[in-house]
């Protein structure tokens, strides 16, 4: 059941937590299980297809992906301490981020990846090696960047990034 108290505030560009390198999770605690559940709810409510722990102010190596929406699994997947072990090809795709609402840009990334990760399943961590391509690979890479303090705009040429950020800042200040 989704309740308002389970929706976490999302940190916005400018918040220093988004620039920290998140730490690995050593022990699975009830608190982390609850956090993951709340992140799933927050992601869905915000219409995102991924959400990383630093975006809700927790600097730990965990993110959720709406693999239910992507029709990859029946439930969203919770990634813990993920590592990309293989990257193949290149593709360009328009990205956005819940932490930079309203800013979109084409980003070039590897097209296929292999990721080694723990997945949170029924309150247990299971080890998996997943192959991903298309939007799934895109989201994993975007979310994993968040764990290293990297945002999608960092992949853009400096002049394009500066222009988009100028426009974004102006827009945010003109609202209200
Ligand atoms: Ni993001």
CSV table of C-alpha atoms in Angstrom, one decimal, residues 46-135:
chain,number,residue,atom,x,y,z
A,46,UNK,CA,7.4,11.0,-9.2
A,47,UNK,CA,6.9,9.0,-12.5
A,48,UNK,CA,10.6,8.1,-12.6
A,49,UNK,CA,12.0,4.8,-13.9
A,50,UNK,CA,15.0,4.9,-11.5
A,51,UNK,CA,15.9,6.5,-8.2
A,52,UNK,CA,19.2,6.4,-6.3
A,53,UNK,CA,19.7,6.6,-2.6
A,54,UNK,CA,21.7,9.9,-2.7
A,55,UNK,CA,18.6,11.5,-4.4
A,56,UNK,CA,16.7,11.0,-1.1
A,57,UNK,CA,19.7,12.2,1.0
A,58,UNK,CA,21.2,8.8,1.7
A,59,UNK,CA,24.8,8.4,0.6
A,60,UNK,CA,24.8,4.6,0.1
A,61,UNK,CA,25.2,2.3,-2.9
A,62,UNK,CA,21.6,1.4,-3.6
A,63,UNK,CA,19.2,2.3,-6.3
A,64,UNK,CA,15.8,1.2,-7.5
A,65,UNK,CA,14.7,0.7,-11.2
A,66,UNK,CA,11.1,0.4,-12.3
A,67,UNK,CA,11.7,-2.9,-14.1
A,68,UNK,CA,7.9,-3.5,-13.7
A,69,UNK,CA,7.4,-0.5,-16.1
A,70,UNK,CA,10.2,-1.8,-18.3
A,71,UNK,CA,8.4,-5.1,-18.4
A,72,UNK,CA,11.5,-6.9,-17.2
A,73,UNK,CA,10.1,-8.2,-13.9
A,74,UNK,CA,6.9,-8.1,-11.9
A,75,UNK,CA,8.4,-5.9,-9.3
A,76,UNK,CA,10.9,-3.0,-9.3
A,77,UNK,CA,14.5,-4.2,-8.8
A,78,UNK,CA,16.6,-2.9,-5.9
A,79,UNK,CA,20.3,-2.8,-6.8
A,80,UNK,CA,22.8,-2.9,-3.9
A,81,UNK,CA,26.6,-2.3,-4.5
A,82,UNK,CA,26.4,-2.7,-8.3
A,83,UNK,CA,29.5,-2.7,-10.5
A,84,UNK,CA,29.5,-2.5,-14.3
A,85,UNK,CA,31.9,-5.2,-15.5
A,86,UNK,CA,31.4,-4.9,-19.3
A,87,UNK,CA,30.4,-2.1,-21.7
A,88,UNK,CA,29.6,-2.6,-25.4
A,89,UNK,CA,28.8,-0.2,-28.2
A,90,UNK,CA,27.4,3.3,-28.0
A,91,UNK,CA,24.0,4.9,-28.1
A,92,UNK,CA,22.4,8.3,-27.8
A,93,UNK,CA,19.2,8.9,-25.9
A,94,UNK,CA,17.4,11.7,-24.2
A,95,UNK,CA,17.7,11.6,-20.4
A,96,UNK,CA,16.2,13.5,-17.6
A,97,UNK,CA,16.6,13.3,-13.8
A,98,UNK,CA,14.2,13.7,-10.9
A,99,UNK,CA,16.9,15.8,-9.2
A,100,UNK,CA,17.0,18.3,-12.2
A,101,UNK,CA,13.3,18.5,-13.0
A,102,UNK,CA,12.6,19.9,-16.4
A,103,UNK,CA,16.1,19.6,-17.9
A,104,UNK,CA,16.5,17.0,-20.7
A,105,UNK,CA,19.4,16.3,-23.0
A,106,UNK,CA,20.8,13.6,-25.3
A,107,UNK,CA,23.5,11.6,-23.6
A,108,UNK,CA,25.9,9.1,-25.3
A,109,UNK,CA,26.6,6.0,-23.3
A,110,UNK,CA,27.5,2.4,-23.9
A,111,UNK,CA,24.6,0.5,-25.4
A,112,UNK,CA,25.0,-2.8,-23.6
A,113,UNK,CA,26.4,-3.5,-20.2
A,114,UNK,CA,27.0,-6.4,-17.8
A,115,UNK,CA,26.4,-5.5,-14.2
A,116,UNK,CA,27.4,-7.5,-11.2
A,117,UNK,CA,25.2,-6.6,-8.2
A,118,UNK,CA,23.3,-7.7,-5.2
A,119,UNK,CA,19.5,-7.6,-5.6
A,120,UNK,CA,17.2,-7.1,-2.7
A,121,UNK,CA,14.6,-9.9,-2.9
A,122,UNK,CA,12.1,-10.7,-0.1
A,123,UNK,CA,14.3,-9.1,2.5
A,124,UNK,CA,17.4,-11.0,1.4
A,125,UNK,CA,20.3,-10.0,-0.8
A,126,UNK,CA,21.0,-12.3,-3.8
A,127,UNK,CA,24.0,-12.1,-6.0
A,128,UNK,CA,23.4,-11.6,-9.8
A,129,UNK,CA,25.2,-10.8,-13.0
A,130,UNK,CA,22.8,-9.1,-15.4
A,131,UNK,CA,23.1,-8.3,-19.1
A,132,UNK,CA,21.2,-5.1,-20.0
A,133,UNK,CA,20.6,-3.1,-23.1
A,134,UNK,CA,18.3,-0.4,-24.4
A,135,UNK,CA,16.4,1.6,-21.7
